[in-house]
Every structure is written in C-alpha cells, then in structure tokens.
PDB file of C-alpha atoms in Angstrom:
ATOM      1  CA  UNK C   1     -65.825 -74.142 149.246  1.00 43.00           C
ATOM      2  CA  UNK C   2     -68.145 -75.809 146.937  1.00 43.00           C
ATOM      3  CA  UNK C   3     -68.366 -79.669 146.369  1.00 45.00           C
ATOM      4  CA  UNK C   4     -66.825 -80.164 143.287  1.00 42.00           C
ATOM      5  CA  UNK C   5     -64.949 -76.485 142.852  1.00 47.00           C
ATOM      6  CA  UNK C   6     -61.119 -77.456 142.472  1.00 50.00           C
ATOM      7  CA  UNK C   7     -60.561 -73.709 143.571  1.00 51.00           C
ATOM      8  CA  UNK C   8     -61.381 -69.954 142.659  1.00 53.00           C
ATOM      9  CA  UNK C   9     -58.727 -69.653 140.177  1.00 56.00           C
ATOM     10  CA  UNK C  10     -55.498 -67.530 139.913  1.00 67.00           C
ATOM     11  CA  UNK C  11     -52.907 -69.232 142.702  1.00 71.00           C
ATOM     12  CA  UNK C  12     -53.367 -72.591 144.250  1.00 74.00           C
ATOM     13  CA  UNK C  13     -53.414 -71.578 148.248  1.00 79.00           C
ATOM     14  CA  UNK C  14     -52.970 -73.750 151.440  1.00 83.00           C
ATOM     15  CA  UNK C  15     -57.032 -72.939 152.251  1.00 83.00           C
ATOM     16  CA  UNK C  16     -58.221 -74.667 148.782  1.00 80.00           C
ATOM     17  CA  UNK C  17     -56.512 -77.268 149.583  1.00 81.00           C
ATOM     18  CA  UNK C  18     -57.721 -77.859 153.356  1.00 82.00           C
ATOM     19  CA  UNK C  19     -61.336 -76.526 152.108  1.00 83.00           C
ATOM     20  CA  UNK C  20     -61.322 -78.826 149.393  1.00 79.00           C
ATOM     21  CA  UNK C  21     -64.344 -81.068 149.507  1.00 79.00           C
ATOM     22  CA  UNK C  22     -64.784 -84.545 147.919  1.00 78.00           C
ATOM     23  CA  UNK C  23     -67.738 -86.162 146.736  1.00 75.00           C
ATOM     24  CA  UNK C  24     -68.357 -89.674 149.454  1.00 73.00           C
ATOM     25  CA  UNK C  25     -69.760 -92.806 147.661  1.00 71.00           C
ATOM     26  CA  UNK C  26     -72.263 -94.833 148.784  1.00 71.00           C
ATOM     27  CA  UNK C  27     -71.677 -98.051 150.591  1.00 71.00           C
ATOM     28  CA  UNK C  28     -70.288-101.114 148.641  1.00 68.00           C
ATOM     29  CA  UNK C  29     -68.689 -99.120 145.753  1.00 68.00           C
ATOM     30  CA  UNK C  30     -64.972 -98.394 145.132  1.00 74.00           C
ATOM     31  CA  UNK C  31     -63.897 -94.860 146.418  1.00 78.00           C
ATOM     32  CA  UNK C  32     -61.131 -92.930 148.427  1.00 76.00           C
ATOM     33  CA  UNK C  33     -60.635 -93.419 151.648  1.00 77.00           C
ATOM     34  CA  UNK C  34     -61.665 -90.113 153.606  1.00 81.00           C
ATOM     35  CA  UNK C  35     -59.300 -89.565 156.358  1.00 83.00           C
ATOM     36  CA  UNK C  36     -56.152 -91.000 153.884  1.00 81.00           C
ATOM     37  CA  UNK C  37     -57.519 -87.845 151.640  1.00 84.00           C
ATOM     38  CA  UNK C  38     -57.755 -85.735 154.296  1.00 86.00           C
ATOM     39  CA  UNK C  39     -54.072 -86.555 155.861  1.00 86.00           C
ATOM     40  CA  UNK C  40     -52.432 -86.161 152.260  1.00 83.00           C
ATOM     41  CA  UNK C  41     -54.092 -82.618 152.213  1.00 87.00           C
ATOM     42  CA  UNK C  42     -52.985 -81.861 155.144  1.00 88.00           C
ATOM     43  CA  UNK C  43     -49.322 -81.929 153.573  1.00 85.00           C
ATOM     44  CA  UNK C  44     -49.690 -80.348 150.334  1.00 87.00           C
ATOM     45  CA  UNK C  45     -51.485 -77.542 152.538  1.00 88.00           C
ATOM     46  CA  UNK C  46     -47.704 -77.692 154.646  1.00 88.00           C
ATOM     47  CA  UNK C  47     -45.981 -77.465 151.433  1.00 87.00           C
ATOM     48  CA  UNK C  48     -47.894 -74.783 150.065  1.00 88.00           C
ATOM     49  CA  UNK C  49     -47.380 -72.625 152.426  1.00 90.00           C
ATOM     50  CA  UNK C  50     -43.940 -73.082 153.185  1.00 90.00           C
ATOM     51  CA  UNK C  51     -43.515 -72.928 149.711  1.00 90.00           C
ATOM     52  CA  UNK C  52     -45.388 -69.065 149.445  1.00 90.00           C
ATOM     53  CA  UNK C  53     -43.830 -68.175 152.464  1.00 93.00           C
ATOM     54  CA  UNK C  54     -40.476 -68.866 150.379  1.00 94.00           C
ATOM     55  CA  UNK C  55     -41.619 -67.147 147.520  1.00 94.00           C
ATOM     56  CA  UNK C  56     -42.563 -63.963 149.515  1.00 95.00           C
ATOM     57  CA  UNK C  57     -38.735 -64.020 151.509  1.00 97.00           C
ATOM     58  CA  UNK C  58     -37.416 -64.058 147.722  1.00 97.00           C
ATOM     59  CA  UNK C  59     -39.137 -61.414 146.693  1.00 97.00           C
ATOM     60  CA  UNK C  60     -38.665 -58.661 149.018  1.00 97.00           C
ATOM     61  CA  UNK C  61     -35.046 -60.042 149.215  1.00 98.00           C
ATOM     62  CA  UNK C  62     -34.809 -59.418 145.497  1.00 98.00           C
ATOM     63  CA  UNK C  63     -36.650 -55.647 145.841  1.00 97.00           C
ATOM     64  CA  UNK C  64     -33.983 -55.068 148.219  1.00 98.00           C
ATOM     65  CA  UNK C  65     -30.949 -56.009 145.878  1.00 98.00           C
ATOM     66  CA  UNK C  66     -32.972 -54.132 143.544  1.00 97.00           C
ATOM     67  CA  UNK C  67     -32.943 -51.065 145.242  1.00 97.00           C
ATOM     68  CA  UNK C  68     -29.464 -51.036 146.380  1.00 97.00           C
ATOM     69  CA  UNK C  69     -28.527 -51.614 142.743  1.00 97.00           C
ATOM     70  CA  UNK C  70     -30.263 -48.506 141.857  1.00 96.00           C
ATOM     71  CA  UNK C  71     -28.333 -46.439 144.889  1.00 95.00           C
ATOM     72  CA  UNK C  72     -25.279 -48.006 143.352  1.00 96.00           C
ATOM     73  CA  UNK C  73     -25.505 -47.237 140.070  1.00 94.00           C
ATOM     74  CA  UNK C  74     -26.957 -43.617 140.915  1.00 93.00           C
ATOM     75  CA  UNK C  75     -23.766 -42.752 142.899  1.00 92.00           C
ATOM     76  CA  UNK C  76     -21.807 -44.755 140.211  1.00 92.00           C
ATOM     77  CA  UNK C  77     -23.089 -42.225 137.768  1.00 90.00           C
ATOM     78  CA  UNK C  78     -22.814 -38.728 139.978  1.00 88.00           C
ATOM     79  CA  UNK C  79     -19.050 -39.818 140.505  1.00 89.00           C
ATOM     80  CA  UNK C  80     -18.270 -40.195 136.691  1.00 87.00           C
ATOM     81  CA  UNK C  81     -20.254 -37.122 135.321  1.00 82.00           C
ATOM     82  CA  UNK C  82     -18.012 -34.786 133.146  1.00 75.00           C
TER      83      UNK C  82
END
C-alpha cells in the first residue's frame, strides 16, 4: 500500500491496517514512535478481524433463520388454505 493511502475505500480490513505505511521524520523533530505504531496496529488488525469474522457468523446465522421462516410460513399457509 501506498505511503500516505489511508486505504482503497469501501470496508476498513485487517490488511490496510497491517499494510498501512507512515511517513518517518527526520532526526531531531517530534514524530511517532515506529514500533509503538506498529504494535497498536497490530491490535486494531486483531479486532478487525475478529470483528468481520463476527459479522460473517451473524449473517449466515440470520440467512438461516431466514430461510426456516420462509419453510414455516410456507407450510403455515398450505395447512390453512380453504
């Protein structure tokens, strides 16, 4: 990833974050430290992706529900036809 590219766009991932570059300074001035930056990437990258590995269980769960609520309401219907 570029210097200076916060990240592609559409949804933050764990790989921007660990890709993410940051611009050094020059001896004598006021900056970051690099492997403090590094470590608290490190975590957010964690985070992240437990966080979209979350999201993901949620959603087939709820595609699931979905679909038995369809069978449901299907056989729901077929019992109560006149």
């Amino acid at each position: 990833m570029p210097r200076g590219t916060l990240y592609d766009g559409g949804r933050l991932h764990p790989r921007h974050v660990r890709d993410r570059q940051f611009t050094t300074v020059g001896f004598g001035r006021r900056g970051l430290h690099p492997g403090e930056v590094r470590r608290f990437l490190q975590r957010v990258a964690l985070d992240l992706t437990a966080l979209h590995h979350d999201l993901a269980q949620l959603s087939e769960e709820n595609a699931r529900m979905k679909r038995a609520l369809r069978v449901r309401q299907s056989a729901w219907s077929e019992r109560h036809r006149p």
